[in-house]
Amino acid sequence: MGNMRMRTKPARPIMLRALLLLAAVSTLLAGCGKDADTAEAGSSVKGPDIIRLPTPTNLTGISNYYVAEELGYVKEAGLQFDYVGAVESGQLVASVVAGKIDVGGAHINRTIAGISAGAKIKAVVAQTETTEEIPHMSFVTTKDSPIKSAADIVGKKVGIPAFGGCNEYTPYAYLLKNGIADPKGKFEIVTAPEFKLEQALLQGEVDLIGLHENPSTIIKRGNLKVVFTDYDIWKSIGGATPLYFSNKFIKEKPDVVRRFVDVISKTNDFVNANPEKAIEITAKRGDMDPAKIRANHYAAHGEISPESVQVWIDLLSQFNEIKKDVKPEDIFTNEFNDTLK
Amino acid sequence: MPEIDNEILLRTYPMNYIHPKAKGKKTPVLSILKAVAEKSAVMLLILSAWEALPRLGLVDPFLLPPFSDAVGSLVRLFQSGEMFRHIAKSLERSGLGFLAAVAFSIPVGTFMGWNKRIERIADPLLQVCRNTSTLALYPVFILFFGLGETSKIAIILWGTVWPILLNTISGVKEADPLLIKSARSMGISRIGLFTKVVWPMATPSILTGLRLSAATAILMLVAAEMLGADRGLGFMIFYYQERYAIPEMFGGIIFIAVLGVLINFLLVRLESRMTRWKERIVKG
Amino acid sequence: MRKKAWVRLRSAPERWAAIIAVCVAWEAVSRSGLVKDFILPPFTRVIYKLVQLLVTGQMWPDIGASMQRAASGFAISVLIAIPLGFLMAWSTRIERVLDPVMQFMRNTPTLALYPLFILVFGLGELSKVAIIFWGAVWPVLMNTVEGVNRTDTLLVKSGRSMGASPLTMFFRIILPSALPSIFTGIRLSASRSIIILVAAEMLGADKGLGFLIFSSEQNYKVEQMYAGIIVLILLGMLVNFLLVRWEKHITRWKQDITGS
């Protein structure tokens, strides 16, 4: 029996600890519950309408969210931006569909592919677009590389940030444009985050890399050269990156969408007119070196041009990446953009 | 004493001591049917929920396609031969990483288990290494080995080496000293001592290590193929996700899970078969 | 007692020898230029950076965020796994029913399940905690089941024959004999929750040690990256050390009994 008593002894601290854990968890759960409550309370009171956005991280260009906030456009429109945390670009569409964020935006091809795959979203306002100096993507190799033309790329190793989308299809389109039919499989693809690609190129692991950077900044590094950019393929229409909402959000709060579109289109025009100021704001808010931020060109008045959508629908359907019946009007609308009226 | 903690992670349950299975006199067919029904009940429940939620529109099918769609996509991937490309490449990577781990761990583990002092010195380091997540070291692997095959195999090697190594050490260390002494007194050669006495005694422990490592080699694939791959089971999950081919992505996840369960199951069987002699001796 | 302390003191250099050797080798390989700076900066410089990050307080928010996530995920897994483990061990039917599903769950790589975690738990803290829970729950669960199952049949039988009530049986026989195994499980789960942190913080975090490691990598801050890795390792060691101590303390009665 003595043994028995000894055995029960250790049970007490366990119970105590279990209780502590329980307390910890319940406070945690309570905390979550509270968050949800306050969020709901916020929307029922006549405060600003909240728009949940992915936190801009690892910025290489201007963040028009930050610019819009700093200029006071957001507040004026009765809106409030809530940043929910970084969202990987591959998860953007899913996060919007799942209602975890309200707005997503990346290269238009992601929106098209998502909608074709059944994502109920729609692009409502344009952001950056390609110019000769500031293309969406530049394909880069070492200065002494023998790669000079599309034909030289055949059989080589091409490093891109991810499969699919602009990363993969821009080089295909370049090969196609230069008379190389059926370019899929004509070169080997290696994926790695953009910041790793340059190192891989310099170490000879890949022969050509795709970067979302300006030719001028790439050339400035001295040991690199630009083979082509999306401007060489499509001029200005290839690099659209409009923002989209879920159809559900648009249906429930068309007025919020309208005000948001207005904010963005005003911001676009401001950025184009004052790139230095926009860079300064982005650098300050993002806590980064202004020299590392490029002054993207933004679509005037945030207008989504039908050609910029069509060009990618054509390319993606050519490679059976999307369903054949996808139409531009499934992808975008300018109807919420009052500045165009 | 370094506990072989990982062992427990993937161990299947031993005989239930509290409720020894009743040796019923029912017809075997019936009891088998019953067992099958019991074993598959929750699974079926989950799968039907998976099927129903998107079909009923409770979850957007873009986010979670019905189970049948995922399986259908997987079947199509097999029919087109696409799947075999991924399987072959992944098994090659897992296999190489696993073999390298075995080739390193068994000799080194034997040596360390035999030399208590060396084991004492190395153990803290081994514990640190084992408790360092592969993902935390991911950038280091990429820095050292680049984006090619080497870093993928190195990542799998890192994940698989510790279970075998630690289990080999403990197996050798815990070999019955009485048997070793008596074998020595009978004038056994040094090689004979290992092949005839120490290793057979360490076999159950080493086998557990091998099984854990093999299972880990499959689990590590997804991390290993996250970067710089153009085929493989882990790669295909990311690839189809990028392409919004969500049914295909879930097909890949299902396949990797089934493969892991299958390998684990086969190795458990193998292990219990190979260690049966021990139970016989103990019981006899 | 005194002898024990002396033995421990004497074994201290032995216990640290291998780790120190690795650090020295690291320093040498890097200083000699065998491995380039941007791949492996010297150990001392990494430590200097680490101290700097700690002193300036830059790293504390990351450590805090990570600890909070790991602790929450761990706590939830313990709270769920121990009762569930007892249930599974108590009824073979429940075990039979749940086992196949759990086999699949354990064999599915966490990284592959990100889309599901986002779908169910969103992008915030909750899904990170859920991922840690997912990684940490298995050891406690398995060890609880195992611990209960290994209860000496003789003890159970004699308890029954003495007419002990189920409650008494549970608290006096089953729980005490399962405890050591459960503690091992708890300790393993705690280590796992640190290990899995990095995976959890790859999913859209803006602070945390895993985030620190990957964002330092992206910004070519190699020293900071290694500093983050070292903190993560130290944290794992610390948690393990504390729980081993605790485990020994709690299960001492067992050794006492067998000893006497």
PDB file of C-alpha atoms in Angstrom, chain A residues 3-223:
ATOM      1  CA  ASN A   3       3.898   1.916  -2.843  1.00  0.00           C
ATOM      2  CA  MET A   4       0.482   2.859  -3.964  1.00  0.00           C
ATOM      3  CA  ARG A   5       0.594   6.092  -2.106  1.00  0.00           C
ATOM      4  CA  MET A   6       3.913   6.893  -3.637  1.00  0.00           C
ATOM      5  CA  ARG A   7       2.432   6.332  -7.003  1.00  0.00           C
ATOM      6  CA  THR A   8      -0.351   8.769  -6.636  1.00  0.00           C
ATOM      7  CA  LYS A   9       2.020  11.447  -5.490  1.00  0.00           C
ATOM      8  CA  PRO A  10       3.315  12.475  -8.900  1.00  0.00           C
ATOM      9  CA  ALA A  11      -0.194  12.856 -10.157  1.00  0.00           C
ATOM     10  CA  ARG A  12      -0.655  16.187  -8.435  1.00  0.00           C
ATOM     11  CA  PRO A  13       1.869  18.280 -10.380  1.00  0.00           C
ATOM     12  CA  ILE A  14       0.520  16.772 -13.565  1.00  0.00           C
ATOM     13  CA  MET A  15      -2.965  17.846 -12.763  1.00  0.00           C
ATOM     14  CA  LEU A  16      -1.655  21.259 -11.950  1.00  0.00           C
ATOM     15  CA  ARG A  17       0.199  21.452 -15.206  1.00  0.00           C
ATOM     16  CA  ALA A  18      -2.714  20.101 -17.137  1.00  0.00           C
ATOM     17  CA  LEU A  19      -4.824  22.837 -15.635  1.00  0.00           C
ATOM     18  CA  LEU A  20      -2.241  25.410 -16.587  1.00  0.00           C
ATOM     19  CA  LEU A  21      -2.216  24.111 -20.132  1.00  0.00           C
ATOM     20  CA  LEU A  22      -5.956  24.134 -20.195  1.00  0.00           C
ATOM     21  CA  ALA A  23      -5.926  27.712 -19.005  1.00  0.00           C
ATOM     22  CA  ALA A  24      -3.390  28.623 -21.661  1.00  0.00           C
ATOM     23  CA  VAL A  25      -5.437  27.051 -24.403  1.00  0.00           C
ATOM     24  CA  SER A  26      -8.686  28.539 -23.265  1.00  0.00           C
ATOM     25  CA  THR A  27      -7.191  32.016 -23.155  1.00  0.00           C
ATOM     26  CA  LEU A  28      -5.884  31.370 -26.627  1.00  0.00           C
ATOM     27  CA  LEU A  29      -9.247  30.261 -27.868  1.00  0.00           C
ATOM     28  CA  ALA A  30     -10.925  33.094 -26.066  1.00  0.00           C
ATOM     29  CA  GLY A  31      -8.450  35.434 -27.731  1.00  0.00           C
ATOM     30  CA  CYS A  32      -9.421  34.144 -31.144  1.00  0.00           C
ATOM     31  CA  GLY A  33     -13.074  34.466 -30.329  1.00  0.00           C
ATOM     32  CA  LYS A  34     -12.572  38.011 -29.211  1.00  0.00           C
ATOM     33  CA  ASP A  35     -10.816  38.913 -32.436  1.00  0.00           C
ATOM     34  CA  ALA A  36     -13.745  37.643 -34.418  1.00  0.00           C
ATOM     35  CA  ASP A  37     -16.143  39.610 -32.229  1.00  0.00           C
ATOM     36  CA  THR A  38     -14.336  42.884 -32.588  1.00  0.00           C
ATOM     37  CA  ALA A  39     -14.023  42.398 -36.326  1.00  0.00           C
ATOM     38  CA  GLU A  40     -17.749  41.954 -36.620  1.00  0.00           C
ATOM     39  CA  ALA A  41     -18.496  44.810 -34.305  1.00  0.00           C
ATOM     40  CA  GLY A  42     -16.245  46.973 -36.470  1.00  0.00           C
ATOM     41  CA  SER A  43     -18.294  46.368 -39.581  1.00  0.00           C
ATOM     42  CA  SER A  44     -21.681  46.858 -37.944  1.00  0.00           C
ATOM     43  CA  VAL A  45     -20.743  50.256 -36.514  1.00  0.00           C
ATOM     44  CA  LYS A  46     -20.573  53.043 -39.083  1.00  0.00           C
ATOM     45  CA  GLY A  47     -16.785  53.012 -39.114  1.00  0.00           C
ATOM     46  CA  PRO A  48     -14.620  52.633 -42.192  1.00  0.00           C
ATOM     47  CA  ASP A  49     -15.123  49.514 -44.311  1.00  0.00           C
ATOM     48  CA  ILE A  50     -12.291  47.106 -43.785  1.00  0.00           C
ATOM     49  CA  ILE A  51     -10.463  45.569 -46.695  1.00  0.00           C
ATOM     50  CA  ARG A  52      -8.143  42.705 -45.842  1.00  0.00           C
ATOM     51  CA  LEU A  53      -4.975  42.630 -47.877  1.00  0.00           C
ATOM     52  CA  PRO A  54      -1.851  40.519 -47.945  1.00  0.00           C
ATOM     53  CA  THR A  55       1.032  42.309 -46.233  1.00  0.00           C
ATOM     54  CA  PRO A  56       3.409  43.608 -48.891  1.00  0.00           C
ATOM     55  CA  THR A  57       6.684  41.753 -48.210  1.00  0.00           C
ATOM     56  CA  ASN A  58       9.918  41.410 -50.111  1.00  0.00           C
ATOM     57  CA  LEU A  59       9.039  44.422 -52.167  1.00  0.00           C
ATOM     58  CA  THR A  60      10.895  45.035 -55.380  1.00  0.00           C
ATOM     59  CA  GLY A  61       8.550  47.685 -56.645  1.00  0.00           C
ATOM     60  CA  ILE A  62       6.296  50.416 -55.359  1.00  0.00           C
ATOM     61  CA  SER A  63       3.466  49.316 -53.098  1.00  0.00           C
ATOM     62  CA  ASN A  64       0.409  51.297 -54.108  1.00  0.00           C
ATOM     63  CA  TYR A  65      -1.362  50.115 -50.955  1.00  0.00           C
ATOM     64  CA  TYR A  66       1.172  51.923 -48.816  1.00  0.00           C
ATOM     65  CA  VAL A  67       1.140  54.953 -51.096  1.00  0.00           C
ATOM     66  CA  ALA A  68      -2.657  55.125 -51.044  1.00  0.00           C
ATOM     67  CA  GLU A  69      -2.680  54.987 -47.249  1.00  0.00           C
ATOM     68  CA  GLU A  70       0.016  57.605 -46.800  1.00  0.00           C
ATOM     69  CA  LEU A  71      -1.694  59.970 -49.219  1.00  0.00           C
ATOM     70  CA  GLY A  72      -4.876  59.653 -47.208  1.00  0.00           C
ATOM     71  CA  TYR A  73      -6.879  58.280 -50.155  1.00  0.00           C
ATOM     72  CA  VAL A  74      -7.911  55.227 -48.179  1.00  0.00           C
ATOM     73  CA  LYS A  75      -9.293  57.183 -45.268  1.00  0.00           C
ATOM     74  CA  GLU A  76     -11.033  59.670 -47.520  1.00  0.00           C
ATOM     75  CA  ALA A  77     -12.861  56.837 -49.217  1.00  0.00           C
ATOM     76  CA  GLY A  78     -14.109  55.545 -45.877  1.00  0.00           C
ATOM     77  CA  LEU A  79     -11.943  52.461 -46.112  1.00  0.00           C
ATOM     78  CA  GLN A  80      -9.371  50.842 -43.905  1.00  0.00           C
ATOM     79  CA  PHE A  81      -6.624  48.465 -45.053  1.00  0.00           C
ATOM     80  CA  ASP A  82      -5.960  45.513 -42.771  1.00  0.00           C
ATOM     81  CA  TYR A  83      -2.819  43.551 -43.584  1.00  0.00           C
ATOM     82  CA  VAL A  84      -3.305  39.912 -42.640  1.00  0.00           C
ATOM     83  CA  GLY A  85       0.270  38.734 -43.224  1.00  0.00           C
ATOM     84  CA  ALA A  86       2.363  37.719 -46.162  1.00  0.00           C
ATOM     85  CA  VAL A  87       0.628  35.463 -48.668  1.00  0.00           C
ATOM     86  CA  GLU A  88       2.662  33.442 -51.092  1.00  0.00           C
ATOM     87  CA  SER A  89       1.747  34.367 -54.659  1.00  0.00           C
ATOM     88  CA  GLY A  90       0.689  30.795 -55.342  1.00  0.00           C
ATOM     89  CA  GLN A  91      -1.845  31.009 -52.501  1.00  0.00           C
ATOM     90  CA  LEU A  92      -3.347  34.375 -53.445  1.00  0.00           C
ATOM     91  CA  VAL A  93      -6.265  33.212 -55.533  1.00  0.00           C
ATOM     92  CA  ALA A  94      -7.141  30.458 -53.069  1.00  0.00           C
ATOM     93  CA  SER A  95      -6.987  32.919 -50.180  1.00  0.00           C
ATOM     94  CA  VAL A  96      -9.388  35.292 -51.910  1.00  0.00           C
ATOM     95  CA  VAL A  97     -11.751  32.472 -52.854  1.00  0.00           C
ATOM     96  CA  ALA A  98     -11.672  31.161 -49.300  1.00  0.00           C
ATOM     97  CA  GLY A  99     -12.450  34.658 -48.057  1.00  0.00           C
ATOM     98  CA  LYS A 100      -9.277  34.884 -45.990  1.00  0.00           C
ATOM     99  CA  ILE A 101      -8.308  38.075 -47.774  1.00  0.00           C
ATOM    100  CA  ASP A 102     -10.482  40.383 -49.857  1.00  0.00           C
ATOM    101  CA  VAL A 103      -8.148  41.508 -52.603  1.00  0.00           C
ATOM    102  CA  GLY A 104      -5.476  39.683 -54.521  1.00  0.00           C
ATOM    103  CA  GLY A 105      -3.296  40.725 -57.351  1.00  0.00           C
ATOM    104  CA  ALA A 106      -0.506  39.244 -59.402  1.00  0.00           C
ATOM    105  CA  HIS A 107       0.221  38.867 -63.069  1.00  0.00           C
ATOM    106  CA  ILE A 108      -2.998  38.602 -65.092  1.00  0.00           C
ATOM    107  CA  ASN A 109      -2.243  35.049 -66.202  1.00  0.00           C
ATOM    108  CA  ARG A 110      -2.694  33.837 -62.604  1.00  0.00           C
ATOM    109  CA  THR A 111      -6.154  35.374 -62.553  1.00  0.00           C
ATOM    110  CA  ILE A 112      -7.033  33.808 -65.895  1.00  0.00           C
ATOM    111  CA  ALA A 113      -5.768  30.363 -64.913  1.00  0.00           C
ATOM    112  CA  GLY A 114      -7.554  30.590 -61.588  1.00  0.00           C
ATOM    113  CA  ILE A 115     -10.864  31.578 -63.146  1.00  0.00           C
ATOM    114  CA  SER A 116     -10.504  28.851 -65.748  1.00  0.00           C
ATOM    115  CA  ALA A 117      -9.960  26.348 -62.922  1.00  0.00           C
ATOM    116  CA  GLY A 118     -13.172  27.479 -61.262  1.00  0.00           C
ATOM    117  CA  ALA A 119     -12.112  30.285 -58.948  1.00  0.00           C
ATOM    118  CA  LYS A 120     -15.003  32.707 -58.596  1.00  0.00           C
ATOM    119  CA  ILE A 121     -13.077  35.959 -58.796  1.00  0.00           C
ATOM    120  CA  LYS A 122     -13.001  38.994 -61.046  1.00  0.00           C
ATOM    121  CA  ALA A 123     -10.341  41.594 -61.805  1.00  0.00           C
ATOM    122  CA  VAL A 124     -11.614  45.130 -61.244  1.00  0.00           C
ATOM    123  CA  VAL A 125      -8.711  47.552 -61.399  1.00  0.00           C
ATOM    124  CA  ALA A 126      -5.344  47.564 -63.161  1.00  0.00           C
ATOM    125  CA  GLN A 127      -2.022  48.076 -61.460  1.00  0.00           C
ATOM    126  CA  THR A 128       1.377  47.930 -63.129  1.00  0.00           C
ATOM    127  CA  GLU A 129       1.907  47.556 -66.832  1.00  0.00           C
ATOM    128  CA  THR A 130       4.924  47.013 -68.996  1.00  0.00           C
ATOM    129  CA  THR A 131       7.030  49.775 -70.508  1.00  0.00           C
ATOM    130  CA  GLU A 132      10.255  49.392 -72.405  1.00  0.00           C
ATOM    131  CA  GLU A 133      12.318  50.542 -69.414  1.00  0.00           C
ATOM    132  CA  ILE A 134      10.202  48.752 -66.850  1.00  0.00           C
ATOM    133  CA  PRO A 135       8.988  45.440 -68.232  1.00  0.00           C
ATOM    134  CA  HIS A 136       7.219  42.820 -66.176  1.00  0.00           C
ATOM    135  CA  MET A 137      10.033  40.338 -66.631  1.00  0.00           C
ATOM    136  CA  SER A 138      13.570  40.396 -67.976  1.00  0.00           C
ATOM    137  CA  PHE A 139      15.395  37.279 -69.078  1.00  0.00           C
ATOM    138  CA  VAL A 140      19.005  37.536 -68.160  1.00  0.00           C
ATOM    139  CA  THR A 141      22.269  35.722 -68.707  1.00  0.00           C
ATOM    140  CA  THR A 142      25.939  36.308 -67.982  1.00  0.00           C
ATOM    141  CA  LYS A 143      27.781  38.877 -70.017  1.00  0.00           C
ATOM    142  CA  ASP A 144      29.992  36.326 -71.758  1.00  0.00           C
ATOM    143  CA  SER A 145      27.169  33.841 -72.384  1.00  0.00           C
ATOM    144  CA  PRO A 146      26.720  32.555 -75.940  1.00  0.00           C
ATOM    145  CA  ILE A 147      22.955  33.038 -75.610  1.00  0.00           C
ATOM    146  CA  LYS A 148      21.959  35.923 -77.860  1.00  0.00           C
ATOM    147  CA  SER A 149      18.785  34.876 -79.587  1.00  0.00           C
ATOM    148  CA  ALA A 150      15.748  32.656 -79.134  1.00  0.00           C
ATOM    149  CA  ALA A 151      17.424  29.809 -81.003  1.00  0.00           C
ATOM    150  CA  ASP A 152      20.285  29.790 -78.502  1.00  0.00           C
ATOM    151  CA  ILE A 153      17.884  29.072 -75.653  1.00  0.00           C
ATOM    152  CA  VAL A 154      16.915  25.686 -77.070  1.00  0.00           C
ATOM    153  CA  GLY A 155      18.509  22.912 -75.028  1.00  0.00           C
ATOM    154  CA  LYS A 156      19.635  25.236 -72.262  1.00  0.00           C
ATOM    155  CA  LYS A 157      18.698  25.405 -68.586  1.00  0.00           C
ATOM    156  CA  VAL A 158      16.359  28.244 -67.713  1.00  0.00           C
ATOM    157  CA  GLY A 159      15.873  29.302 -64.110  1.00  0.00           C
ATOM    158  CA  ILE A 160      12.506  30.813 -63.163  1.00  0.00           C
ATOM    159  CA  PRO A 161      10.804  31.479 -59.818  1.00  0.00           C
ATOM    160  CA  ALA A 162       8.004  28.963 -60.406  1.00  0.00           C
ATOM    161  CA  PHE A 163       6.291  26.906 -63.048  1.00  0.00           C
ATOM    162  CA  GLY A 164       3.262  28.291 -64.761  1.00  0.00           C
ATOM    163  CA  GLY A 165       2.290  31.838 -65.478  1.00  0.00           C
ATOM    164  CA  CYS A 166       4.465  34.623 -66.743  1.00  0.00           C
ATOM    165  CA  ASN A 167       7.603  32.847 -65.540  1.00  0.00           C
ATOM    166  CA  GLU A 168       7.129  29.862 -67.798  1.00  0.00           C
ATOM    167  CA  TYR A 169       5.086  31.255 -70.675  1.00  0.00           C
ATOM    168  CA  THR A 170       7.013  34.420 -71.379  1.00  0.00           C
ATOM    169  CA  PRO A 171      10.027  32.448 -72.674  1.00  0.00           C
ATOM    170  CA  TYR A 172       7.695  30.132 -74.614  1.00  0.00           C
ATOM    171  CA  ALA A 173       6.082  33.133 -76.243  1.00  0.00           C
ATOM    172  CA  TYR A 174       9.501  34.530 -77.078  1.00  0.00           C
ATOM    173  CA  LEU A 175      10.522  31.311 -78.783  1.00  0.00           C
ATOM    174  CA  LEU A 176       7.209  31.166 -80.646  1.00  0.00           C
ATOM    175  CA  LYS A 177       7.576  34.736 -81.816  1.00  0.00           C
ATOM    176  CA  ASN A 178      10.999  33.865 -83.180  1.00  0.00           C
ATOM    177  CA  GLY A 179       9.719  30.963 -85.202  1.00  0.00           C
ATOM    178  CA  ILE A 180      10.460  28.090 -82.871  1.00  0.00           C
ATOM    179  CA  ALA A 181       7.327  25.981 -82.866  1.00  0.00           C
ATOM    180  CA  ASP A 182       6.185  23.911 -79.919  1.00  0.00           C
ATOM    181  CA  PRO A 183       8.593  25.463 -77.433  1.00  0.00           C
ATOM    182  CA  LYS A 184       7.422  23.456 -74.413  1.00  0.00           C
ATOM    183  CA  GLY A 185      10.186  21.041 -73.517  1.00  0.00           C
ATOM    184  CA  LYS A 186      12.712  22.772 -75.781  1.00  0.00           C
ATOM    185  CA  PHE A 187      14.642  23.921 -72.717  1.00  0.00           C
ATOM    186  CA  GLU A 188      15.031  22.573 -69.209  1.00  0.00           C
ATOM    187  CA  ILE A 189      13.344  24.493 -66.410  1.00  0.00           C
ATOM    188  CA  VAL A 190      14.834  24.913 -62.933  1.00  0.00           C
ATOM    189  CA  THR A 191      12.744  26.648 -60.299  1.00  0.00           C
ATOM    190  CA  ALA A 192      14.123  28.653 -57.392  1.00  0.00           C
ATOM    191  CA  PRO A 193      13.171  31.869 -55.630  1.00  0.00           C
ATOM    192  CA  GLU A 194      14.204  34.906 -57.571  1.00  0.00           C
ATOM    193  CA  PHE A 195      16.983  35.915 -55.185  1.00  0.00           C
ATOM    194  CA  LYS A 196      18.613  32.504 -55.669  1.00  0.00           C
ATOM    195  CA  LEU A 197      18.484  32.594 -59.438  1.00  0.00           C
ATOM    196  CA  GLU A 198      21.277  35.085 -59.932  1.00  0.00           C
ATOM    197  CA  GLN A 199      23.625  33.045 -57.785  1.00  0.00           C
ATOM    198  CA  ALA A 200      22.649  29.906 -59.711  1.00  0.00           C
ATOM    199  CA  LEU A 201      23.366  31.712 -62.976  1.00  0.00           C
ATOM    200  CA  LEU A 202      26.753  33.002 -61.866  1.00  0.00           C
ATOM    201  CA  GLN A 203      27.701  29.547 -60.577  1.00  0.00           C
ATOM    202  CA  GLY A 204      26.780  28.045 -63.930  1.00  0.00           C
ATOM    203  CA  GLU A 205      23.885  25.963 -62.630  1.00  0.00           C
ATOM    204  CA  VAL A 206      21.526  27.562 -65.144  1.00  0.00           C
ATOM    205  CA  ASP A 207      22.094  29.395 -68.426  1.00  0.00           C
ATOM    206  CA  LEU A 208      19.284  31.932 -68.416  1.00  0.00           C
ATOM    207  CA  ILE A 209      17.124  33.344 -65.643  1.00  0.00           C
ATOM    208  CA  GLY A 210      13.839  35.200 -65.511  1.00  0.00           C
ATOM    209  CA  LEU A 211      13.738  38.155 -63.123  1.00  0.00           C
ATOM    210  CA  HIS A 212      11.047  40.687 -62.314  1.00  0.00           C
ATOM    211  CA  GLU A 213      13.559  43.516 -62.607  1.00  0.00           C
ATOM    212  CA  ASN A 214      14.420  46.375 -64.909  1.00  0.00           C
ATOM    213  CA  PRO A 215      17.046  45.865 -67.614  1.00  0.00           C
ATOM    214  CA  SER A 216      18.850  49.012 -66.451  1.00  0.00           C
ATOM    215  CA  THR A 217      19.378  47.781 -62.888  1.00  0.00           C
ATOM    216  CA  ILE A 218      20.414  44.372 -64.155  1.00  0.00           C
ATOM    217  CA  ILE A 219      23.003  45.798 -66.523  1.00  0.00           C
ATOM    218  CA  LYS A 220      24.318  48.036 -63.783  1.00  0.00           C
ATOM    219  CA  ARG A 221      25.551  44.960 -61.940  1.00  0.00           C
ATOM    220  CA  GLY A 222      28.235  44.638 -64.607  1.00  0.00           C
ATOM    221  CA  ASN A 223      28.389  40.907 -65.170  1.00  0.00           C
TER     222      ASN A 223
END
